[in-house]
mmCIF file of C-alpha atoms in Angstrom:
data_model
loop_
_atom_site.group_PDB
_atom_site.id
_atom_site.type_symbol
_atom_site.label_atom_id
_atom_site.label_comp_id
_atom_site.label_asym_id
_atom_site.label_seq_id
_atom_site.Cartn_x
_atom_site.Cartn_y
_atom_site.Cartn_z
ATOM 1 C CA MET Y 51 53.194 5.319 -37.002
ATOM 2 C CA ALA Y 52 50.163 6.765 -35.290
ATOM 3 C CA THR Y 53 50.580 9.938 -33.270
ATOM 4 C CA ASN Y 54 48.707 11.333 -30.299
ATOM 5 C CA LYS Y 55 47.503 14.816 -31.001
ATOM 6 C CA TYR Y 56 46.098 17.137 -28.431
ATOM 7 C CA LEU Y 57 43.599 18.728 -30.742
ATOM 8 C CA LEU Y 58 42.486 22.292 -30.808
ATOM 9 C CA ILE Y 59 43.897 25.618 -29.990
ATOM 10 C CA LEU Y 60 41.029 28.072 -29.587
ATOM 11 C CA ALA Y 61 41.792 31.711 -29.264
ATOM 12 C CA THR Y 62 39.171 33.360 -27.211
ATOM 13 C CA ILE Y 63 39.158 36.718 -29.253
ATOM 14 C CA PHE Y 64 39.653 37.669 -32.811
ATOM 15 C CA THR Y 65 41.786 40.782 -33.112
ATOM 16 C CA MET Y 66 45.076 41.568 -34.793
ATOM 17 C CA PHE Y 67 46.633 38.862 -32.592
ATOM 18 C CA SER Y 68 46.808 35.263 -33.694
ATOM 19 C CA PHE Y 69 45.304 32.597 -31.421
ATOM 20 C CA THR Y 70 43.183 35.100 -29.544
ATOM 21 C CA GLN Y 71 39.541 36.034 -29.018
ATOM 22 C CA VAL Y 72 37.269 38.926 -27.924
ATOM 23 C CA ASN Y 73 34.877 38.599 -24.997
ATOM 24 C CA ALA Y 74 32.129 41.178 -24.591
ATOM 25 C CA GLN Y 75 30.795 40.586 -21.113
ATOM 26 C CA SER Y 76 27.587 41.982 -19.737
ATOM 27 C CA SER Y 77 28.387 42.157 -16.045
ATOM 28 C CA GLY Y 78 31.328 43.135 -13.855
ATOM 29 C CA VAL Y 79 32.313 39.850 -12.248
ATOM 30 C CA TYR Y 80 34.465 41.047 -9.407
ATOM 31 C CA ASN Y 81 36.750 38.050 -9.193
ATOM 32 C CA LEU Y 82 38.097 38.764 -12.694
ATOM 33 C CA THR Y 83 37.681 42.460 -13.413
ATOM 34 C CA SER Y 84 37.360 43.549 -9.770
ATOM 35 C CA TYR Y 85 34.611 45.951 -8.682
ATOM 36 C CA ASP Y 86 33.841 49.299 -7.073
ATOM 37 C CA TYR Y 87 33.914 48.530 -3.346
ATOM 38 C CA THR Y 88 31.864 51.678 -2.610
ATOM 39 C CA ASP Y 89 28.934 50.416 -4.711
ATOM 40 C CA SER Y 90 26.468 49.250 -2.073
ATOM 41 C CA SER Y 91 24.155 47.810 -4.730
ATOM 42 C CA LEU Y 92 26.547 44.854 -4.943
ATOM 43 C CA ILE Y 93 26.234 44.074 -1.219
ATOM 44 C CA PRO Y 94 23.564 41.621 -0.010
ATOM 45 C CA GLU Y 95 21.215 42.829 2.731
ATOM 46 C CA SER Y 96 22.711 40.428 5.263
ATOM 47 C CA ARG Y 97 26.100 42.194 5.018
ATOM 48 C CA MET Y 98 24.953 45.814 4.798
ATOM 49 C CA ASP Y 99 25.759 46.563 8.458
ATOM 50 C CA GLN Y 100 29.462 45.962 7.822
ATOM 51 C CA GLN Y 101 29.313 47.984 4.599
ATOM 52 C CA ASN Y 102 27.698 50.933 6.373
ATOM 53 C CA ASP Y 103 30.343 50.782 9.106
ATOM 54 C CA PHE Y 104 33.067 50.785 6.476
ATOM 55 C CA MET Y 105 31.564 53.741 4.607
ATOM 56 C CA ASN Y 106 31.406 55.674 7.896
ATOM 57 C CA ASN Y 107 35.016 54.822 8.807
ATOM 58 C CA ARG Y 108 34.000 52.523 11.660
ATOM 59 C CA TYR Y 109 35.348 49.332 10.066
ATOM 60 C CA LEU Y 110 38.571 48.608 8.189
ATOM 61 C CA TYR Y 111 37.113 46.567 5.320
ATOM 62 C CA PRO Y 112 34.043 46.789 3.101
ATOM 63 C CA SER Y 113 31.597 43.937 3.055
ATOM 64 C CA LYS Y 114 32.100 41.098 0.603
ATOM 65 C CA PRO Y 115 29.871 41.612 -2.472
ATOM 66 C CA ARG Y 116 27.452 38.999 -3.718
ATOM 67 C CA ASN Y 117 28.723 36.495 -6.248
ATOM 68 C CA GLN Y 118 27.778 37.710 -9.699
ATOM 69 C CA TRP Y 119 26.961 36.274 -13.104
ATOM 70 C CA GLU Y 120 28.562 37.062 -16.430
ATOM 71 C CA ILE Y 121 27.402 36.442 -20.007
ATOM 72 C CA GLY Y 122 30.093 36.403 -22.704
ATOM 73 C CA ILE Y 123 30.389 36.062 -26.465
ATOM 74 C CA SER Y 124 33.631 35.087 -28.189
ATOM 75 C CA GLY Y 125 35.119 34.771 -31.628
ATOM 76 C CA GLY Y 126 38.549 33.644 -32.735
ATOM 77 C CA LEU Y 127 40.791 31.211 -34.581
ATOM 78 C CA VAL Y 128 40.574 27.428 -34.321
ATOM 79 C CA ASN Y 129 43.547 25.179 -35.067
ATOM 80 C CA VAL Y 130 44.339 21.474 -34.839
ATOM 81 C CA SER Y 131 47.791 20.424 -33.668
ATOM 82 C CA GLY Y 132 48.277 17.177 -35.544
ATOM 83 C CA ASP Y 133 49.818 15.500 -38.585
ATOM 84 C CA VAL Y 134 48.577 18.110 -41.079
ATOM 85 C CA THR Y 135 49.625 21.758 -40.838
ATOM 86 C CA SER Y 136 46.789 23.937 -39.577
ATOM 87 C CA ARG Y 137 46.187 27.091 -41.615
ATOM 88 C CA SER Y 138 44.639 30.471 -40.878
ATOM 89 C CA ILE Y 139 44.470 33.974 -42.327
ATOM 90 C CA PHE Y 140 48.114 34.317 -41.287
ATOM 91 C CA ASN Y 141 49.530 31.356 -43.249
ATOM 92 C CA GLN Y 142 47.623 30.922 -46.510
ATOM 93 C CA ALA Y 143 44.368 29.265 -45.490
ATOM 94 C CA ILE Y 144 42.287 28.089 -48.440
ATOM 95 C CA LYS Y 145 39.198 29.743 -46.945
ATOM 96 C CA ALA Y 146 39.656 32.028 -43.955
ATOM 97 C CA THR Y 147 36.075 31.394 -42.830
ATOM 98 C CA GLU Y 148 36.936 27.705 -42.358
ATOM 99 C CA THR Y 149 39.457 28.538 -39.602
ATOM 100 C CA MET Y 150 37.271 30.427 -37.128
ATOM 101 C CA GLY Y 151 34.974 29.726 -34.223
ATOM 102 C CA LEU Y 152 32.296 31.364 -32.111
ATOM 103 C CA ALA Y 153 31.392 30.703 -28.483
ATOM 104 C CA ILE Y 154 28.898 31.803 -25.865
ATOM 105 C CA ASN Y 155 29.398 31.365 -22.162
ATOM 106 C CA VAL Y 156 27.786 31.876 -18.789
ATOM 107 C CA ARG Y 157 30.011 32.429 -15.778
ATOM 108 C CA LYS Y 158 29.423 32.416 -12.041
ATOM 109 C CA ALA Y 159 31.828 33.937 -9.488
ATOM 110 C CA TRP Y 160 32.267 32.091 -6.181
ATOM 111 C CA GLY Y 161 34.661 34.455 -4.490
ATOM 112 C CA TYR Y 162 37.561 36.787 -5.135
ATOM 113 C CA VAL Y 163 39.633 34.210 -7.006
ATOM 114 C CA ILE Y 164 37.535 31.297 -8.302
ATOM 115 C CA SER Y 165 34.686 31.227 -10.813
ATOM 116 C CA THR Y 166 33.155 28.586 -13.100
ATOM 117 C CA ARG Y 167 32.230 28.996 -16.749
ATOM 118 C CA LEU Y 168 29.902 26.944 -18.959
ATOM 119 C CA GLN Y 169 30.816 27.472 -22.619
ATOM 120 C CA TYR Y 170 29.447 26.267 -25.959
ATOM 121 C CA LEU Y 171 31.849 26.450 -28.907
ATOM 122 C CA THR Y 172 31.169 25.931 -32.603
ATOM 123 C CA GLY Y 173 33.626 26.402 -35.438
ATOM 124 C CA SER Y 174 35.972 24.741 -37.875
ATOM 125 C CA ALA Y 175 39.686 24.307 -38.507
ATOM 126 C CA SER Y 176 41.379 23.530 -41.807
ATOM 127 C CA GLY Y 177 44.853 23.008 -43.203
ATOM 128 C CA TYR Y 178 47.163 21.290 -45.659
ATOM 129 C CA ASN Y 179 50.769 20.144 -45.856
ATOM 130 C CA HIS Y 180 53.247 21.624 -48.306
ATOM 131 C CA GLN Y 181 55.190 18.318 -48.300
ATOM 132 C CA ALA Y 182 54.244 15.599 -50.754
ATOM 133 C CA ALA Y 183 53.322 12.262 -49.145
ATOM 134 C CA ASN Y 184 52.582 8.695 -50.211
ATOM 135 C CA GLY Y 185 52.326 6.848 -46.894
ATOM 136 C CA TYR Y 186 48.564 6.527 -47.354
ATOM 137 C CA ALA Y 187 49.207 3.678 -49.831
ATOM 138 C CA ILE Y 188 51.400 1.722 -47.406
ATOM 139 C CA ASN Y 189 48.964 2.109 -44.521
ATOM 140 C CA ALA Y 190 45.806 1.874 -46.589
ATOM 141 C CA THR Y 191 42.459 1.248 -44.918
ATOM 142 C CA GLY Y 192 39.058 0.714 -46.433
ATOM 143 C CA ASP Y 193 37.911 4.279 -45.795
ATOM 144 C CA ASN Y 194 41.133 6.095 -46.720
ATOM 145 C CA PRO Y 195 39.993 9.091 -48.829
ATOM 146 C CA TRP Y 196 42.959 8.906 -51.214
ATOM 147 C CA ILE Y 197 42.559 5.197 -51.911
ATOM 148 C CA THR Y 198 38.807 5.676 -52.295
ATOM 149 C CA ASN Y 199 39.315 8.344 -54.962
ATOM 150 C CA GLY Y 200 41.866 6.344 -56.960
ATOM 151 C CA TYR Y 201 45.140 8.058 -56.024
ATOM 152 C CA THR Y 202 48.345 6.107 -56.624
ATOM 153 C CA GLY Y 203 51.105 8.754 -56.417
ATOM 154 C CA ASN Y 204 52.105 11.622 -54.182
ATOM 155 C CA VAL Y 205 49.329 13.609 -52.506
ATOM 156 C CA TYR Y 206 49.152 16.700 -50.334
ATOM 157 C CA TYR Y 207 47.256 15.943 -47.147
ATOM 158 C CA ASN Y 208 44.541 18.432 -46.276
ATOM 159 C CA TYR Y 209 41.517 18.600 -44.015
ATOM 160 C CA GLN Y 210 38.579 20.582 -42.732
ATOM 161 C CA THR Y 211 37.278 19.702 -39.265
ATOM 162 C CA LYS Y 212 34.005 21.008 -37.888
ATOM 163 C CA VAL Y 213 33.870 21.065 -34.092
ATOM 164 C CA ARG Y 214 31.260 21.501 -31.392
ATOM 165 C CA GLN Y 215 32.145 21.524 -27.696
ATOM 166 C CA LEU Y 216 30.295 22.029 -24.443
ATOM 167 C CA SER Y 217 32.754 22.619 -21.608
ATOM 168 C CA LEU Y 218 32.799 23.455 -17.918
ATOM 169 C CA ASP Y 219 35.910 25.356 -16.814
ATOM 170 C CA VAL Y 220 37.200 26.548 -13.465
ATOM 171 C CA ILE Y 221 38.808 29.992 -13.770
ATOM 172 C CA ALA Y 222 41.294 31.393 -11.261
ATOM 173 C CA SER Y 223 42.282 35.045 -11.122
ATOM 174 C CA LEU Y 224 46.071 35.337 -10.871
ATOM 175 C CA ASN Y 225 46.420 38.922 -9.649
ATOM 176 C CA ASN Y 226 43.354 39.469 -7.490
ATOM 177 C CA ILE Y 227 45.099 39.039 -4.135
ATOM 178 C CA ARG Y 228 44.528 42.661 -3.173
ATOM 179 C CA TYR Y 229 40.929 41.855 -2.269
ATOM 180 C CA HIS Y 230 39.346 45.080 -1.008
ATOM 181 C CA LYS Y 231 41.636 47.460 -2.836
ATOM 182 C CA ALA Y 232 40.444 49.597 -5.729
ATOM 183 C CA ALA Y 233 39.270 47.934 -8.919
ATOM 184 C CA ASN Y 234 41.863 46.243 -11.124
ATOM 185 C CA LYS Y 235 41.819 47.569 -14.696
ATOM 186 C CA THR Y 236 43.745 44.562 -16.020
ATOM 187 C CA SER Y 237 43.455 41.028 -14.687
ATOM 188 C CA PHE Y 238 45.274 37.810 -15.587
ATOM 189 C CA TYR Y 239 43.668 34.391 -15.203
ATOM 190 C CA ALA Y 240 44.127 30.676 -15.829
ATOM 191 C CA LEU Y 241 41.492 28.058 -16.615
ATOM 192 C CA ALA Y 242 41.127 24.284 -16.579
ATOM 193 C CA GLY Y 243 38.125 22.061 -17.161
ATOM 194 C CA ILE Y 244 36.438 19.198 -18.962
ATOM 195 C CA GLY Y 245 34.168 19.003 -21.969
ATOM 196 C CA ALA Y 246 32.206 16.941 -24.472
ATOM 197 C CA LEU Y 247 33.558 17.306 -28.027
ATOM 198 C CA LEU Y 248 31.972 16.469 -31.377
ATOM 199 C CA TYR Y 249 34.007 16.665 -34.578
ATOM 200 C CA GLU Y 250 33.662 15.822 -38.270
ATOM 201 C CA ALA Y 251 36.749 15.703 -40.534
ATOM 202 C CA ASN Y 252 36.656 15.861 -44.348
ATOM 203 C CA VAL Y 253 39.190 16.060 -47.175
ATOM 204 C CA ASP Y 254 39.371 18.055 -50.418
ATOM 205 C CA ALA Y 255 40.338 15.220 -52.805
ATOM 206 C CA MET Y 256 38.316 16.085 -55.921
ATOM 207 C CA LYS Y 257 37.718 19.093 -58.168
ATOM 208 C CA ALA Y 258 34.921 19.159 -60.742
ATOM 209 C CA GLY Y 259 34.549 15.395 -60.386
ATOM 210 C CA ALA Y 260 38.229 14.604 -61.044
ATOM 211 C CA SER Y 261 41.145 13.929 -58.711
ATOM 212 C CA TYR Y 262 44.106 16.255 -58.214
ATOM 213 C CA GLN Y 263 46.605 13.496 -59.068
ATOM 214 C CA THR Y 264 47.994 15.129 -62.220
ATOM 215 C CA GLN Y 265 48.287 18.556 -60.568
ATOM 216 C CA PHE Y 266 49.875 17.012 -57.458
ATOM 217 C CA ASN Y 267 52.476 15.281 -59.611
ATOM 218 C CA ASP Y 268 53.209 18.544 -61.435
ATOM 219 C CA ILE Y 269 53.739 20.433 -58.161
ATOM 220 C CA THR Y 270 55.971 17.680 -56.766
ATOM 221 C CA THR Y 271 58.099 17.729 -59.903
ATOM 222 C CA LYS Y 272 58.274 21.527 -59.932
ATOM 223 C CA TYR Y 273 59.672 21.673 -56.414
ATOM 224 C CA ALA Y 274 61.731 18.458 -56.421
ATOM 225 C CA ALA Y 275 65.137 18.821 -54.792
ATOM 226 C CA THR Y 276 68.283 18.627 -56.889
ATOM 227 C CA THR Y 277 69.034 15.260 -55.275
ATOM 228 C CA GLY Y 278 66.769 13.701 -57.872
ATOM 229 C CA ALA Y 279 64.496 12.086 -55.267
ATOM 230 C CA ALA Y 280 60.965 13.325 -55.870
ATOM 231 C CA THR Y 281 60.030 12.892 -52.218
ATOM 232 C CA ASN Y 282 62.831 15.238 -51.081
ATOM 233 C CA GLN Y 283 61.766 18.880 -50.970
ATOM 234 C CA VAL Y 284 63.558 22.143 -50.408
ATOM 235 C CA TYR Y 285 62.561 23.867 -47.176
ATOM 236 C CA GLN Y 286 62.903 27.364 -48.637
ATOM 237 C CA ASP Y 287 60.212 26.552 -51.232
ATOM 238 C CA ARG Y 288 57.470 26.015 -48.658
ATOM 239 C CA LYS Y 289 55.799 29.435 -49.060
ATOM 240 C CA ASP Y 290 55.712 29.336 -52.860
ATOM 241 C CA LYS Y 291 54.539 25.747 -52.763
ATOM 242 C CA SER Y 292 51.801 26.573 -50.265
ATOM 243 C CA SER Y 293 50.666 29.403 -52.544
ATOM 244 C CA ASP Y 294 50.394 26.986 -55.492
ATOM 245 C CA LEU Y 295 48.415 24.517 -53.394
ATOM 246 C CA LYS Y 296 46.092 27.227 -52.092
ATOM 247 C CA ASP Y 297 45.318 28.238 -55.681
ATOM 248 C CA LEU Y 298 44.773 24.595 -56.662
ATOM 249 C CA PHE Y 299 42.349 23.432 -53.962
ATOM 250 C CA ASP Y 300 38.681 24.377 -54.408
ATOM 251 C CA GLY Y 301 37.995 24.064 -50.661
ATOM 252 C CA ASP Y 302 34.844 21.956 -51.012
ATOM 253 C CA TYR Y 303 36.049 19.099 -48.713
ATOM 254 C CA GLU Y 304 33.669 16.686 -50.368
ATOM 255 C CA THR Y 305 35.253 13.412 -49.184
ATOM 256 C CA ASP Y 306 34.957 11.813 -45.758
ATOM 257 C CA ALA Y 307 38.312 11.594 -44.007
ATOM 258 C CA GLU Y 308 39.412 8.364 -42.365
ATOM 259 C CA ARG Y 309 37.170 7.916 -39.367
ATOM 260 C CA HIS Y 310 36.256 5.802 -36.381
ATOM 261 C CA SER Y 311 33.441 3.278 -36.374
ATOM 262 C CA ASN Y 312 31.314 5.444 -34.067
ATOM 263 C CA ARG Y 313 31.167 8.355 -36.524
ATOM 264 C CA GLY Y 314 27.581 8.949 -37.581
ATOM 265 C CA MET Y 315 26.078 8.517 -34.138
ATOM 266 C CA TYR Y 316 25.644 12.307 -33.863
ATOM 267 C CA ASN Y 317 24.751 13.531 -37.367
ATOM 268 C CA ASP Y 318 28.047 12.224 -38.801
ATOM 269 C CA TYR Y 319 30.088 13.631 -35.908
ATOM 270 C CA THR Y 320 32.450 11.647 -33.697
ATOM 271 C CA PHE Y 321 32.119 12.107 -29.930
ATOM 272 C CA ARG Y 322 35.106 12.398 -27.626
ATOM 273 C CA PRO Y 323 35.564 13.569 -24.006
ATOM 274 C CA SER Y 324 38.060 16.410 -23.706
ATOM 275 C CA VAL Y 325 40.186 18.316 -21.203
ATOM 276 C CA ASN Y 326 40.745 22.078 -21.386
ATOM 277 C CA ALA Y 327 43.479 24.438 -20.237
ATOM 278 C CA GLY Y 328 44.235 28.069 -20.971
ATOM 279 C CA LEU Y 329 45.454 31.516 -20.014
ATOM 280 C CA GLY Y 330 43.941 34.929 -20.518
ATOM 281 C CA VAL Y 331 44.009 38.612 -19.707
ATOM 282 C CA SER Y 332 40.950 40.780 -19.150
ATOM 283 C CA PHE Y 333 40.630 44.547 -19.554
ATOM 284 C CA ARG Y 334 37.895 46.372 -17.701
ATOM 285 C CA LEU Y 335 36.138 48.753 -20.135
ATOM 286 C CA GLY Y 336 33.352 49.837 -17.834
ATOM 287 C CA LYS Y 337 31.253 48.917 -14.837
ATOM 288 C CA ARG Y 338 29.567 46.024 -16.623
ATOM 289 C CA VAL Y 339 31.690 45.379 -19.720
ATOM 290 C CA SER Y 340 35.147 43.868 -20.130
ATOM 291 C CA LEU Y 341 37.249 42.587 -23.013
ATOM 292 C CA SER Y 342 39.406 39.473 -22.740
ATOM 293 C CA ILE Y 343 42.178 37.940 -24.795
ATOM 294 C CA GLU Y 344 42.350 34.209 -24.126
ATOM 295 C CA ASP Y 345 44.173 31.193 -25.481
ATOM 296 C CA LYS Y 346 42.430 27.892 -24.806
ATOM 297 C CA VAL Y 347 43.713 24.407 -25.637
ATOM 298 C CA ILE Y 348 41.364 21.428 -25.905
ATOM 299 C CA PHE Y 349 43.075 18.073 -25.417
ATOM 300 C CA THR Y 350 41.723 14.763 -26.734
ATOM 301 C CA ALA Y 351 43.278 11.331 -27.216
ATOM 302 C CA ASP Y 352 41.808 11.046 -30.730
ATOM 303 C CA ASP Y 353 44.338 10.849 -33.592
ATOM 304 C CA LEU Y 354 41.843 11.476 -36.422
ATOM 305 C CA VAL Y 355 40.770 15.011 -35.585
ATOM 306 C CA ASP Y 356 42.603 16.217 -38.699
ATOM 307 C CA GLY Y 357 41.549 13.122 -40.654
ATOM 308 C CA GLN Y 358 45.103 11.760 -40.835
ATOM 309 C CA ARG Y 359 46.278 8.829 -38.735
ATOM 310 C CA TRP Y 360 49.835 8.406 -40.014
ATOM 311 C CA GLN Y 361 52.686 10.869 -39.676
ATOM 312 C CA GLU Y 362 54.814 11.077 -42.805
ATOM 313 C CA ARG Y 363 58.585 10.978 -42.526
ATOM 314 C CA THR Y 364 59.215 13.168 -45.569
ATOM 315 C CA ALA Y 365 62.777 14.396 -45.956
ATOM 316 C CA LEU Y 366 63.318 18.146 -46.288
ATOM 317 C CA THR Y 367 66.533 19.607 -47.630
ATOM 318 C CA ARG Y 368 67.849 23.144 -47.395
ATOM 319 C CA ASP Y 369 69.136 24.760 -50.522
ATOM 320 C CA VAL Y 370 72.568 26.090 -49.473
ATOM 321 C CA ASP Y 371 74.190 28.534 -51.885
#
């Protein structure tokens, strides 16, 4: 049956952490990283009287600084939560470069808590299942990549999805309730927003002009459970099986995945509206530079983001000694 998948997990920095990303920001936006309340260069002329009174101990609070702009660059891991297992450098990706994304953003602060961010993301996600599957034949459609390439037996679903997204997010600082206190060195925040998403999904179904059918059958037989049913597979074999599949695939993704009728309207990409949500933490490195670790999820109602419409009900057995 078809499944609803919520699409991408974008980590907003690439460090030793999975699902994260690095932001190098060119200005100290006070609602996220706080600011130096004694820096009068941040105060607009219309509020300088209050600032001068504060600096001379004639007023309890400094003046509110002007809303500032921030420019950010990001890099991280991109994953699809769907019917096919998403892979990365941490779980045997065929090509690590096919699991990463880059983003640029411009951000405007509107006060101590709220800011808005316009972000453009480009990247790709890829993955493959270690379970053998044959449901593609039962639910065959005219553009099914396995039917198109002459498969008749078990296959191992895989995909590469290229994505582009322009999004507008509202960001709320979660620990900036101290207002005029000294600058926060670490700040936590949440985000939510909307976006316009383009994606293109492809499948690695051929190698040197021939299908993988013989090799797929060999792998299925090699890891068949002792029950004698070739579709049953031992759970403990998943890492070794994934290693064999990684070595087998050439990672060219030469075949179009199953797609919607509107694919091709944007240079072979499919367009979908999207909704975003995420959490992050920012570390202030200097007056005008900060580093953020962020996890962002992009939701869409599209079930073909990973090129696979049908969820297999493949039985897994555990080998109990």
